[in-house]
Each structure stands twice: as C-alpha cells, then as structure tokens.
XYZ file of C-alpha atoms in Angstrom:
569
model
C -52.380 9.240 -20.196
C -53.091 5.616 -19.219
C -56.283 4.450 -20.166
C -58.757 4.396 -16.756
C -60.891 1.617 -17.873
C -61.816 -0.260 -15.051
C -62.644 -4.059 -15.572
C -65.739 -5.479 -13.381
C -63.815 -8.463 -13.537
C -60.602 -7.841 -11.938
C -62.609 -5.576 -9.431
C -64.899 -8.270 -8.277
C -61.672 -11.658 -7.796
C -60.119 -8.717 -5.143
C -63.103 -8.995 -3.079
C -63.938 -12.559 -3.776
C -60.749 -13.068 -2.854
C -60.873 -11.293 0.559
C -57.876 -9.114 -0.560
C -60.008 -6.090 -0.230
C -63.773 -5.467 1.141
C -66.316 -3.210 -1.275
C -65.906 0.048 0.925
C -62.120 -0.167 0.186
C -62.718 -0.942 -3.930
C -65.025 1.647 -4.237
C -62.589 3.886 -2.700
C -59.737 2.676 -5.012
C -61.828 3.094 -8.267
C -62.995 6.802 -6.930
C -59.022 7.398 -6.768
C -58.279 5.695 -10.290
C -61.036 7.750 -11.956
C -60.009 10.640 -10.223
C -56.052 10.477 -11.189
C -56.539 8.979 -14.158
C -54.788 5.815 -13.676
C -54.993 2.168 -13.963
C -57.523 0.411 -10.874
C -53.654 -1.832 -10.481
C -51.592 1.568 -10.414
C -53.947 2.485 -7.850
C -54.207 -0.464 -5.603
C -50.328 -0.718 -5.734
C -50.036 2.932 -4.860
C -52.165 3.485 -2.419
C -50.504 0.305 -0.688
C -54.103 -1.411 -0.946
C -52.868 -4.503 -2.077
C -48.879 -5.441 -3.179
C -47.969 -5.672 -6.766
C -46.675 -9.497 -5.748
C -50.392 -10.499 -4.587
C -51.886 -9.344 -7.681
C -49.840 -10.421 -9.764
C -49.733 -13.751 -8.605
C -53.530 -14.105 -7.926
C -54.421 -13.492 -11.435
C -51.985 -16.221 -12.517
C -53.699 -18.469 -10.824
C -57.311 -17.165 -11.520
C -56.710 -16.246 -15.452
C -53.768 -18.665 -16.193
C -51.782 -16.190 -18.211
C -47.682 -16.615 -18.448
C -46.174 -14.939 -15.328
C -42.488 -12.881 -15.729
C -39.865 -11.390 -13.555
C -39.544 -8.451 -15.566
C -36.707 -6.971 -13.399
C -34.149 -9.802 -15.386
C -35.632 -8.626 -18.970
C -33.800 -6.182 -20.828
C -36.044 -3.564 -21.588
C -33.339 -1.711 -23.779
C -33.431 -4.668 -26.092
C -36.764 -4.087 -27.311
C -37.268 -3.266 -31.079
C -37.884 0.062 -31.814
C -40.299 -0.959 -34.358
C -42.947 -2.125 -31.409
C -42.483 0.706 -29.541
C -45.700 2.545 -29.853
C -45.608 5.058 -26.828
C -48.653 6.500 -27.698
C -50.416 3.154 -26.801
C -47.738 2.224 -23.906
C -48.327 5.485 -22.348
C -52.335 5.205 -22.525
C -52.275 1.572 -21.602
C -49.342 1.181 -19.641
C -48.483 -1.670 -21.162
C -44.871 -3.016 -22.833
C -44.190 -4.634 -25.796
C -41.347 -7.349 -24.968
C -40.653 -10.060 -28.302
C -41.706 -11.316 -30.830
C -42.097 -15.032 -31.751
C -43.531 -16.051 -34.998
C -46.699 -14.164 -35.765
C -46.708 -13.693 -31.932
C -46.089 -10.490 -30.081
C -45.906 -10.882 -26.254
C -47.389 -7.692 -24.617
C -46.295 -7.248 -20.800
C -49.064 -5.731 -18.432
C -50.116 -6.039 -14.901
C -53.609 -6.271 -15.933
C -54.519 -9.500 -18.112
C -58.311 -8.185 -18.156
C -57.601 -5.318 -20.273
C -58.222 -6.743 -23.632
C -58.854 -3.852 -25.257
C -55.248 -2.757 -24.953
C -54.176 -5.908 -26.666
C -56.132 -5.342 -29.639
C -54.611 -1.881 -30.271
C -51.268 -3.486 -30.154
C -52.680 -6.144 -32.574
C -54.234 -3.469 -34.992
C -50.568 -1.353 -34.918
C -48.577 -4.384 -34.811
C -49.913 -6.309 -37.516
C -49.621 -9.512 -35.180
C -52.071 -11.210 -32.488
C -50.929 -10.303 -29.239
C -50.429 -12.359 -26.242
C -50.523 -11.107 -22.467
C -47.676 -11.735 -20.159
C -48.260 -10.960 -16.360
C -45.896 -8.780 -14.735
C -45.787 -7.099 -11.686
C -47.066 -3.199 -11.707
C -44.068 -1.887 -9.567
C -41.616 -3.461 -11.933
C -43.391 -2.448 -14.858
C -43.693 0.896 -13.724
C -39.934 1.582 -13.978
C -39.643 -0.429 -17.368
C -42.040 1.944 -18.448
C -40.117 4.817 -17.156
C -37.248 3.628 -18.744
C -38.392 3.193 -22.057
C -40.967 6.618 -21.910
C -38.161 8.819 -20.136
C -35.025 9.198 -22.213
C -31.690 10.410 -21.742
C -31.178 14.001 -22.565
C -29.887 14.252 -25.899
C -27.435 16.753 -27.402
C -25.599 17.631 -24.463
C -22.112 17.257 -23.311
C -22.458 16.766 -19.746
C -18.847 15.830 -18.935
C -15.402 17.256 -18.991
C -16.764 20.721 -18.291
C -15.801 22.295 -15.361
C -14.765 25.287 -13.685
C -11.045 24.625 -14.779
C -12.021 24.463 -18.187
C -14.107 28.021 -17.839
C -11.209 29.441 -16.345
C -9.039 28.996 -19.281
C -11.318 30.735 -21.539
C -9.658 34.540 -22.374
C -11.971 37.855 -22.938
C -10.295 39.594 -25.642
C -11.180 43.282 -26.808
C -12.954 41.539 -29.495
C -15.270 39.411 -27.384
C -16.092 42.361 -24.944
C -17.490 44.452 -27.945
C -19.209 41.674 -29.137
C -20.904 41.337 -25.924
C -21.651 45.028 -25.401
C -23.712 44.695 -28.687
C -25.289 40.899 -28.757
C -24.106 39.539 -25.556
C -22.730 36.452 -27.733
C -19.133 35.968 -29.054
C -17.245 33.598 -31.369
C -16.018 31.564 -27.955
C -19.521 30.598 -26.494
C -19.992 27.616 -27.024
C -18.126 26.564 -23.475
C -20.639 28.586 -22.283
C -23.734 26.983 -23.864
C -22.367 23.589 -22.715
C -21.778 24.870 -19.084
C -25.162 26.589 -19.186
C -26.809 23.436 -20.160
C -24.723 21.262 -18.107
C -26.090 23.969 -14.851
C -29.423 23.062 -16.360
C -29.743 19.197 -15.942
C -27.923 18.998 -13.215
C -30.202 21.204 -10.897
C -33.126 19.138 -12.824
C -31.673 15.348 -11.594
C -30.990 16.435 -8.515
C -34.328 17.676 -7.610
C -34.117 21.431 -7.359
C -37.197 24.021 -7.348
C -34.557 26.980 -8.173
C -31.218 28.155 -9.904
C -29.599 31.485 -8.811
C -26.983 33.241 -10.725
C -25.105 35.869 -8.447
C -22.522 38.343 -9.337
C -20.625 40.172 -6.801
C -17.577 42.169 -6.563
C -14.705 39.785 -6.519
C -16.770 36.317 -7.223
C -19.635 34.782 -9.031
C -21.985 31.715 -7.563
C -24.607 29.696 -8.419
C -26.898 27.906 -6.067
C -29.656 25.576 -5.954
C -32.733 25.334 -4.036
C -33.122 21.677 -3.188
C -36.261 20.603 -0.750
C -36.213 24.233 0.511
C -32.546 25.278 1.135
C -29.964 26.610 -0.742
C -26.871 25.197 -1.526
C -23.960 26.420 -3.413
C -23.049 24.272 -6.520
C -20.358 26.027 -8.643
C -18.431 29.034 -8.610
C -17.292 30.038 -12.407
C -14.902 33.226 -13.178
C -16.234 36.730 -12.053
C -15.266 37.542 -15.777
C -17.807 35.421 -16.943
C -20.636 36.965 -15.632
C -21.270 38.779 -18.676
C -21.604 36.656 -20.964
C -23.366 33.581 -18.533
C -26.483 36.507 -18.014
C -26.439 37.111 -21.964
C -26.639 33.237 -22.234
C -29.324 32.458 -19.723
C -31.597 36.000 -21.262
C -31.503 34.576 -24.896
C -32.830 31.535 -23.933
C -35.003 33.547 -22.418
C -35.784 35.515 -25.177
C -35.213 38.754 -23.383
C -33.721 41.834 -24.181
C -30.015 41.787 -24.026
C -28.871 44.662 -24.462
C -31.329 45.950 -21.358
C -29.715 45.787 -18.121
C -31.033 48.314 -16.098
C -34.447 46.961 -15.595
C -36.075 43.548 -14.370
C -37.391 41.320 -17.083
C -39.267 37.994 -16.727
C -38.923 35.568 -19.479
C -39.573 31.519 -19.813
C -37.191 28.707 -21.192
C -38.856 25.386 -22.067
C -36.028 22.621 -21.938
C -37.236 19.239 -23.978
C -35.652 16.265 -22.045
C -37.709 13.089 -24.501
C -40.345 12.544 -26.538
C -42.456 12.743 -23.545
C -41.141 14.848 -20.884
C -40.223 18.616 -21.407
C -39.344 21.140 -18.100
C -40.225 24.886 -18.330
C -38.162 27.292 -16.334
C -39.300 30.856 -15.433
C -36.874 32.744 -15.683
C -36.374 36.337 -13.889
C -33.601 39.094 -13.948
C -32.582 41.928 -11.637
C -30.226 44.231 -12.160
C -27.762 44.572 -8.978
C -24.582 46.348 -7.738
C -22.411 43.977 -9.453
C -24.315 42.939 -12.536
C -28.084 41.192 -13.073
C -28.970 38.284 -10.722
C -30.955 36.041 -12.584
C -33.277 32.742 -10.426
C -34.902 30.471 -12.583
C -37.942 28.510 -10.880
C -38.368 24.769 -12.536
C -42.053 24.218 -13.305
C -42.526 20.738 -13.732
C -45.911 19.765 -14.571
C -45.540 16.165 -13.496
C -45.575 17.946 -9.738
C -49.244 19.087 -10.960
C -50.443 15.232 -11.787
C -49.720 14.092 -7.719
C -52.492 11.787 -6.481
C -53.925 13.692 -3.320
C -52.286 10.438 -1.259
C -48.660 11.853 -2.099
C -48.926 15.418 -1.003
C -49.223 14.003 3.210
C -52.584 14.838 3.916
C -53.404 12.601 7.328
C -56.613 11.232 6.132
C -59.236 12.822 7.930
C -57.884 16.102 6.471
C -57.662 14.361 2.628
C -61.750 13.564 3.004
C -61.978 16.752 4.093
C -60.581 18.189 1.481
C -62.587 15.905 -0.813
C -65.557 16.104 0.479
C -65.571 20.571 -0.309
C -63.945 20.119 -3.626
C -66.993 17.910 -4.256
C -69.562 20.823 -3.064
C -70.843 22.867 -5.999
C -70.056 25.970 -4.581
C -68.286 28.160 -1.698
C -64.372 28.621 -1.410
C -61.623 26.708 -0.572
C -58.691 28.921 0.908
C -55.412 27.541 0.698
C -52.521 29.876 2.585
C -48.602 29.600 3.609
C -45.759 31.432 2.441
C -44.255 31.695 -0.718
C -42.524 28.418 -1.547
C -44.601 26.476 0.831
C -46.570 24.127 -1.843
C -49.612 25.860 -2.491
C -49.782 25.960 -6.281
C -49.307 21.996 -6.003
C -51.868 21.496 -3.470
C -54.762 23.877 -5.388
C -53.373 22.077 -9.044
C -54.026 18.950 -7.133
C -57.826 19.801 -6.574
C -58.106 21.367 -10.410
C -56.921 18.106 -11.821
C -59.859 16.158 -9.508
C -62.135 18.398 -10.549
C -61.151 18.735 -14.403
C -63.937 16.519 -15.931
C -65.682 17.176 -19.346
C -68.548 18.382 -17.534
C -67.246 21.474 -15.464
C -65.852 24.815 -17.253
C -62.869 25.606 -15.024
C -60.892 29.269 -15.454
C -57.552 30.100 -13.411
C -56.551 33.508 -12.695
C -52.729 33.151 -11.983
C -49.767 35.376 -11.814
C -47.615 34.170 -13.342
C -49.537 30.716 -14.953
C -46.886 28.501 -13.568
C -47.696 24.646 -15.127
C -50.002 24.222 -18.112
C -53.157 22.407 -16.907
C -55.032 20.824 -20.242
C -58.806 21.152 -20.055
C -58.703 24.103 -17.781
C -58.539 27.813 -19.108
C -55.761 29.697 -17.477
C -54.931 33.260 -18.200
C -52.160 35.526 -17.006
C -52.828 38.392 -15.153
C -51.196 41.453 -16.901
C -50.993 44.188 -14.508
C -49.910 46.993 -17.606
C -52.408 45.950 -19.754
C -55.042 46.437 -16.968
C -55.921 42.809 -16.616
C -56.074 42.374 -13.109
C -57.316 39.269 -10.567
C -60.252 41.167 -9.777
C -61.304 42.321 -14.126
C -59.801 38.267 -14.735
C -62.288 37.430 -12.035
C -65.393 39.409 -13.676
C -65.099 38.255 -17.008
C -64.826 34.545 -15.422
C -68.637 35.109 -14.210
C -69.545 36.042 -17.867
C -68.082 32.575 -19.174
C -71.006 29.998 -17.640
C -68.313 29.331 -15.181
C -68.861 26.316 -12.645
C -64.620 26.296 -10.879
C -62.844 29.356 -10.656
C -59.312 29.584 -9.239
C -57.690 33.306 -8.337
C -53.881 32.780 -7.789
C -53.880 35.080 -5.282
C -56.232 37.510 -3.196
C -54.508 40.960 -2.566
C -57.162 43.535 -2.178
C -60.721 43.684 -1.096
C -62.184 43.863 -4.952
C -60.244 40.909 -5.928
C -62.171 39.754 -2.109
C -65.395 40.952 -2.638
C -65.949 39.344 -6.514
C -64.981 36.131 -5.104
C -66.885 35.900 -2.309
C -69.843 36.699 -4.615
C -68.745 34.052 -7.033
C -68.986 31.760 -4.062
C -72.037 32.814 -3.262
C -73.836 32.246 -6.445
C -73.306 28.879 -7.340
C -69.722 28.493 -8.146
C -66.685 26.600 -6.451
C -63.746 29.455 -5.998
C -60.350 27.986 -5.028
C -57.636 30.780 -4.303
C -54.534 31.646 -1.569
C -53.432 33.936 0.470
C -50.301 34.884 2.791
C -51.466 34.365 6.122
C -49.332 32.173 8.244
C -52.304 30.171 9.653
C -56.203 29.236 8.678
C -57.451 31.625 11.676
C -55.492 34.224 10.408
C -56.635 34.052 7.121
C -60.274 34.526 8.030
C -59.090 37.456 10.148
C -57.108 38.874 7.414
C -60.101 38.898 4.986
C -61.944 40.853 7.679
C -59.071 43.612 8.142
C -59.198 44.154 4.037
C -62.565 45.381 4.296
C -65.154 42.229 3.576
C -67.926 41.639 5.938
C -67.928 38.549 8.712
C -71.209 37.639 7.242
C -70.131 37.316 4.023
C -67.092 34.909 5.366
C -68.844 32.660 7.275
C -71.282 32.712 4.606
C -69.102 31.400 1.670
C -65.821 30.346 3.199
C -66.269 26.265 3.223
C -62.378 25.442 4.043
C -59.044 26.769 4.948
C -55.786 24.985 4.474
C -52.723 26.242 5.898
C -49.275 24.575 4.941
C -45.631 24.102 5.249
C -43.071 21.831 3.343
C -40.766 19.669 5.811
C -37.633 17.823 4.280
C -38.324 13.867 4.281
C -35.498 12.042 6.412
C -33.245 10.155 4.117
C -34.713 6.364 4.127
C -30.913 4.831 3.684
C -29.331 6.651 6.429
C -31.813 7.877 9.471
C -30.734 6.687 13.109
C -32.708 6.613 16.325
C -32.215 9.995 18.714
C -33.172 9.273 22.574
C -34.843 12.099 23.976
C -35.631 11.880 27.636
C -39.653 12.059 28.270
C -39.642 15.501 29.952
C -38.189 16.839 26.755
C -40.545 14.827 23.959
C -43.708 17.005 26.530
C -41.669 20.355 26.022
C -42.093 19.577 22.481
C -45.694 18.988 22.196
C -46.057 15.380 22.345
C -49.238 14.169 24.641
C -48.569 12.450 27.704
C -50.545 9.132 25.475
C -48.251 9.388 22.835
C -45.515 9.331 25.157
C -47.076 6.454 27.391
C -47.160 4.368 24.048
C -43.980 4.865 23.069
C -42.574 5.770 19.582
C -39.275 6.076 17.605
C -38.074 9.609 16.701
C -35.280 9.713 13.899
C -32.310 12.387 13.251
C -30.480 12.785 9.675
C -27.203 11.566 9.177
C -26.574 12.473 5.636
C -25.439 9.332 2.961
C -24.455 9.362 -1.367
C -28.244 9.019 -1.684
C -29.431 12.702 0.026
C -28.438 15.768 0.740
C -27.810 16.623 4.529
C -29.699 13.914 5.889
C -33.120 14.735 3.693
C -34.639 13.073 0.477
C -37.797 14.936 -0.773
C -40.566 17.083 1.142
C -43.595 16.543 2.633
C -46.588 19.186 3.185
C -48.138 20.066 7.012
C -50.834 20.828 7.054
C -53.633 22.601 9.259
C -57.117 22.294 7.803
C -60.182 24.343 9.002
C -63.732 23.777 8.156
C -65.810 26.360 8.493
C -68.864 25.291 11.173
C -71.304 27.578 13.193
C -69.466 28.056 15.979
C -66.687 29.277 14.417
C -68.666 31.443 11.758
C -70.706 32.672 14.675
C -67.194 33.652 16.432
C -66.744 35.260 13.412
C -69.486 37.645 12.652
C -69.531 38.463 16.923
C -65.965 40.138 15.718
C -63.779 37.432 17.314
C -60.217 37.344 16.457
C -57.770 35.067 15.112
C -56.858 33.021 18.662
C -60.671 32.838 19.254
C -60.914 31.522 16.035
C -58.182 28.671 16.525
C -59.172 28.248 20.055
C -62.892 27.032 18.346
C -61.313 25.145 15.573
C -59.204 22.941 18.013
C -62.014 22.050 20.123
C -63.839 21.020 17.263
C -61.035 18.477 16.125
C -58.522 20.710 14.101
C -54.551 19.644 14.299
C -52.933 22.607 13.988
C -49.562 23.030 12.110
C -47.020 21.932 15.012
C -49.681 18.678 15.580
C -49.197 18.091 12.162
C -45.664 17.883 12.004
C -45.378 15.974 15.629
C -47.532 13.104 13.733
C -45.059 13.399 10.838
C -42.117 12.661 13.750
C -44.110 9.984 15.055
C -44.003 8.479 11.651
C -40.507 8.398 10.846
C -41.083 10.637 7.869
C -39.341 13.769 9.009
C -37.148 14.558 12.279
C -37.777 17.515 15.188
C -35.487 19.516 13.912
C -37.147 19.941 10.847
C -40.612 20.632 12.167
C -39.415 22.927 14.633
C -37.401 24.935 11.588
C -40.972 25.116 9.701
C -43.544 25.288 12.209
C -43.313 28.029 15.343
C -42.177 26.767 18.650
C-alpha cells in the first residue's frame, strides 16, 4: 500500500500556484486519506490537476532532474534494487546506479522519507528524479505485475484436444480419481481457459455439457459469449480437473458442491475464483465467478456516481449510525459499491464485522464471516453475535427475512452504522418491500438513512464510437428534457474495433439514490406505497435510474441502447 503521507509543502505551491483553491485541496487530501494513496495519485486521478503540470511545476519550484520515463527501460533495472515492498508503499522506482549514487524516480520530490528507506536498503544515498505520475504509474505496473509464470499459453487448442484418445484404461481411471496418465493437455488447457477469461476482463467462466457438444463461455461486462468448444468426450475429465482445483469431491456427482481456487499471477497479485457445480442431464455444469480484490480498492470517483449522489453517499457513511441500503439484481455491482464504503470506513478506530454469503473478496482490517446455513449460522444469529462484539459498522450481505430485518434495524437504531442489500428493483421498492416482510413504517423511517439502487451499463469503446442522429421528437420519447434537447448534445452508438468487444470496453454503475427525509418517511408510516414513495423522492431532487443513464448518454460514456437494455422503458 503506498504510503499516504501528505507533505504541507507540496500541498501549499498547488494553491500558491493558483493550480487549485483550498476547498478543492482539502477535498483531494480527504480522497488520498480515504483511498490510501499518494496526494499526486489523487490529484492526477481525480483529473484535479495533469500529471504534466505537476510535474513540471515542481521542477521549477524544487529544481530536481526532470525525466521522460516513457523512453526508459524499466525491464533493465537490476533486480538487486528492486525492493517492492518499498516501491509498492512509496510508489516510487529505482532506475540506475552511478557511483555511490542511486537515482530514485517519483512524482513527488517532497517525500524524503521514501528516499531514506531506499538509502537504508540500498546501502547508497539516493537522489530524486521527477517523473510524471501517469507514466510512473504503468512503470510501476510493469515492474509490480508480472507475467504469469509456469504456463504454456500457446499451441493449445481445440485441434490439439481433439487428438487426445480415451482408452478403457483412462475411463477407469476417471471413474475412480477423475485423473489419468494423459492430463496434462488438460491442465494446460484448463489453465490456458483460466488466464484468458482473466486478461480479457471476465466476471464468469461456464463449463456446459450437453448431449452432442460441450461449451464454455465467458461473462464479459455483463453478457455472455462463447469462447471455445472442446470434445463432448472431454467433459469428464475437464469437470474432474476444474473440482480438484477445487478441492471437491470427485467422485460425487450427483449433488452441488461449492469450492474456491486461488490462482497466483506475481509476487503481488493473486485472483480467487469461486467455484460451483451442478449436476445436469448431460453431466455437472460448473461457473466459476473471478473475485478480484483489486475491484474492492476502487476510489468512490471510479464506480460513476454523478457527484451530488457521491456526497451523498459520503456524507451517511460518515453518520455514526442508521442504514445504508444498497439494492439491484444479482450481478448488478453491489458487493463493489458496499466494499467501496467498508474500505472508507476501515480506519484503526472503528470495529467493522461483515455477514456475507458467500465472503466474496478478503477485506484486511474488517472481520468477515461466512454464513453457514447447516451449521445454523445464519444472517440474523451472525447479526446477534455482531452486537456482542463492541461493534461500531456492521454489514449483512443480504436481508431475506424479517429477523435478519428486525436485528438490523435495531442495530441501526442503537448507535451503529448497518450497511446491507436487498433485491428490489428500485429504492421505493425497497422501503416497500421491508414493509411487506413484516417490519413496522416507524421503524423504517426511523433508521433507514439511504437507499441506492443500481445497474451496470457497458462503457462505449473509446477507439471506435461514432455519432447516431436521432431526430428531436425521438431523443423526447426517450426521456431527454426539452433543455437538454434545446442545448444540444452528441449521442454515440458502438461499432465494435481489436480493442473491445461488440462496441463496449468496461462498465459503469446507474445509479438512483434516495435519502430518507420527512416527507417521504411521513409517506411512509401514512402506509403509502412504492409510486408515492418515488413520486416524493423526485420532487425532492432524486434522478431516478433511466435519468441516470440519459446523463451517462449525454456524456458519451455509454449509448441508448445500452441504457434502455438495463433500465425499464
């Protein structure tokens, strides 16, 4: 983690320099603190101020040697200065040496405390070089993130799998371990699957037997696409592959099992997939769902909050108590967006506890336990013993019933911030569905500080997006204002280029966030329902989902066609 020290000095020459005003700095070191970065990573970031402008202001103010690190050779570096423990807390890069001299590059030629570390493991006085963050940012990536290692990635094929024979031998084999002398094509293809889903950006793997073929698809920003088709014959022994790794029970096949594979890709950077089986007509399907935990470490800023609803959101993860309801459907971002608000609020000084089912990304500094539904550990017995450990954030993955309801909403009540989700496909009907379980409209408006409702929309490829006319009359069928209209705007349609897939690069969240005022918690305990309840939030200000994804048209981030597939219209 990069160190967040943030240096008076460097803070103060933005402002003196009229790059940015005190409002806007205080802002930017709230951020830093709060994602644990650099107050440079930040600035550059957030778009504050460019990496360029710093760069080249503290050359002039500090005097220290300026470089183009985009023409240095990063893989040149000796391996005996690269100390990624410090580079990865400092986020700084050791680049030569010369004499008794070793030239450190960093963005930041206030941080003098990184320099002396270097000196101290080095065993030579370091010197600062000024580079610019954004280019030292990929160096960094590039030295932190290796290549996977110990994997044949090439020359593997579905040609190749089809030449591999089942003999009596092998089939018996399998029947009893569900590995054979001739697996290692297997192992590689497995692996190959593997990496390949994880560069090109998938959330899950599915492994599907059927009658006369077998596929395997990926999820990538939402939709499924086939990827490879390997011999029905295989299917065997692909499911006995995929369940060791697993650490499952081969020789069961009649039952679902849920396992977990961790796959280590450097020194620094391991995936986890969860991995779950179900046996079918033709054999067990098995989907695999890639946790990556960097998706957990998001600055708020990257998740497409407009910014009203981001202080919002702020502003009631900074209240010391009440709940903060976060709903969509499965697959629509929630875990990121309630992770996000965890790692803001995981300081030394709060005890945090997670109820979650399954724990899906480790979270260091927060105390997550697995609900066990044989063993008798339930959200609601999780919740209970939660309010016997001096608690101050609790976070229920998911609120099914009314006693799972009812403990929270007391938890809220009693001094403690309770962060938890639901399937509702708006806020208003989320407040409505906590009525129908059973829990009183007093005790809603009571503890309920904010609802966030959400959808993920596919971000339009930046390489290949065109212009679409679309005649007035039709842009006010759609739900664009009359003044949006009158001011004009570009809307954008996917093409589809060698850099995305279909047209799309990435997702962005919608969202439609609700705070809870009196009107609408006196609309609540006069037994209004979930229109009424809308119909108050949007005269108070609310956007709700469809707004949301108009303004991401309006934008350029994401096309019609998109928001219409994720929002109702």
């Amino acid at each position: 983690m990069p160190t967040t020290g943030l240096h008076l000095g460097l803070s103060t020459l933005f402002i003196r320099k009229g790059l940015l005003n005190e409002e806007q700095m205080a802002t930017a070191i709230t951020k830093s603190r709060q994602n644990k970065q650099t107050l440079v990573t930040t600035l550059v970031q957030t778009k504050l101020v460019s990496a360029r402008s710093i760069a080249e202001l503290c050359y002039e103010e500090y005097g220290t040697p300026l470089l183009d690190l985009a023409e240095f050779d990063v893989s040149a570096i000796p391996e005996e200065f690269l100390n990624k423990k410090l580079i990865e807390k400092h986020r700084c890069l050791p680049l030569f040496k010369r004499g008794n001299r070793l030239y450190i590059a960093t963005s930041d030629p206030t941080n003098i405390a990184a320099l002396e570390e270097f000196q101290f493991s080095a065993g030579l006085h370091a010197e600062a070089i000024l580079v610019e963050e954004d280019k030292l940012a990929k160096a960094l990536e590039k030295v932190l993130e290796e290549d996977i290692t110990g994997l044949d990635l090439s020359g593997m094929d579905e040609a190749a799998l089809a030449g591999i024979e089942i003999t009596d031998t092998d089939k018996r084999n399998e029947e009893t371990t569900g590995e054979s002398s001739d697996d290692a094509p297997i192992v590689i293809y497995i692996n190959k699957i593997l990496t390949d889903a994880i560069r090109k950006g998938a959330s899950d793997l599915h492994f599907e037997p059927y009658e006369k073929r077998y596929r395997i698809r990926f999820r990538i920003d939402g939709i499924l696409h086939e990827v490879s088709e390997p011999p029905i014959s295989l299917a065997g022994r692909l499911s006995a592959r995929l369940k060791v790794m697993s650490k499952l029970d081969i020789a069961e096949r009649r039952v679902p099992q849920d396992g977990r594979i961790k796959m280590k890709l450097s020194r620094t950077k391991s995936i986890d997939f969860r991995v779950s089986t179900l046996p079918t007509l033709w054999g067990e399907k098995i989907v695999m769902r890639i946790l990556d935990s960097s998706s957990a470490q998001l600055g708020i800023e990257k998740l497409g909050y407009e910014p009203d609803q981001e202080k919002l959101y702020l502003e009631m993860l900074a209240k010391p108590q009440g709940m903060i309801l976060v709903t969509g459907p499965t697959g629509s971002g929630k875990t990121v967006s309630l992770y996000t608000g965890l790692n803001i609020l995981n300081t030394a000084e709060r005890n945090i506890s997670t109820a979650e089912d399954p724990v899906e990304i480790n979270l260091e500094g927060v105390n997550q336990v697995h609900i066990n539904l044989k063993a008798g550990l339930t959200f609601a017995s999780a919740l209970r013993s939660f309010l016997r450990q001096d608690p101050d954030v609790v976070m229920v993955g998911e609120i099914r019933d009314l006693e799972t309801a009812e403990i929270a909403i007391k938890a809220a009540q009693t001094g403690h911030l309770v962060l938890s989700t639901l399937h509702t496909n708006s806020a208003a009907e989320t407040l409505t569905r906590l009525i129908n379980m059973g829990v009183p409209g007093y005790n809603i408006a009571s503890s309920v500080n904010l609802i966030i409702a959400q959808r993920l929309a596919r971000r339009l490829c930046p390489e290949c997006k065109q212009p679409e006319q679309i005649p007035d009359h039709e842009l006010q069928r759609l739900g664009f204002s009359d003044v949006q209209i009158a001011q004009g705007f570009t809307t954008y349609k996917p093409v589809g280029c060698e850099h995305c897939s279909g047209g799309y690069k990435g997702r962005v969240g919608i969202y439609e966030v609700m705070k809870m005022s009196d009107e609408i918690a006196r609309t609540i305990m006069e037994g209004g329902n979930s229109l009424q309840i809308a119909g108050q939030a949007k005269a108070q200000g609310m956007r709700d989902l469809r707004q949301s994804g108009l303004l991401k048209v309006l934008q350029g981030v994401t096309s019609i066609a998109e928001v219409n597939r994720v929002t109702s219209f």
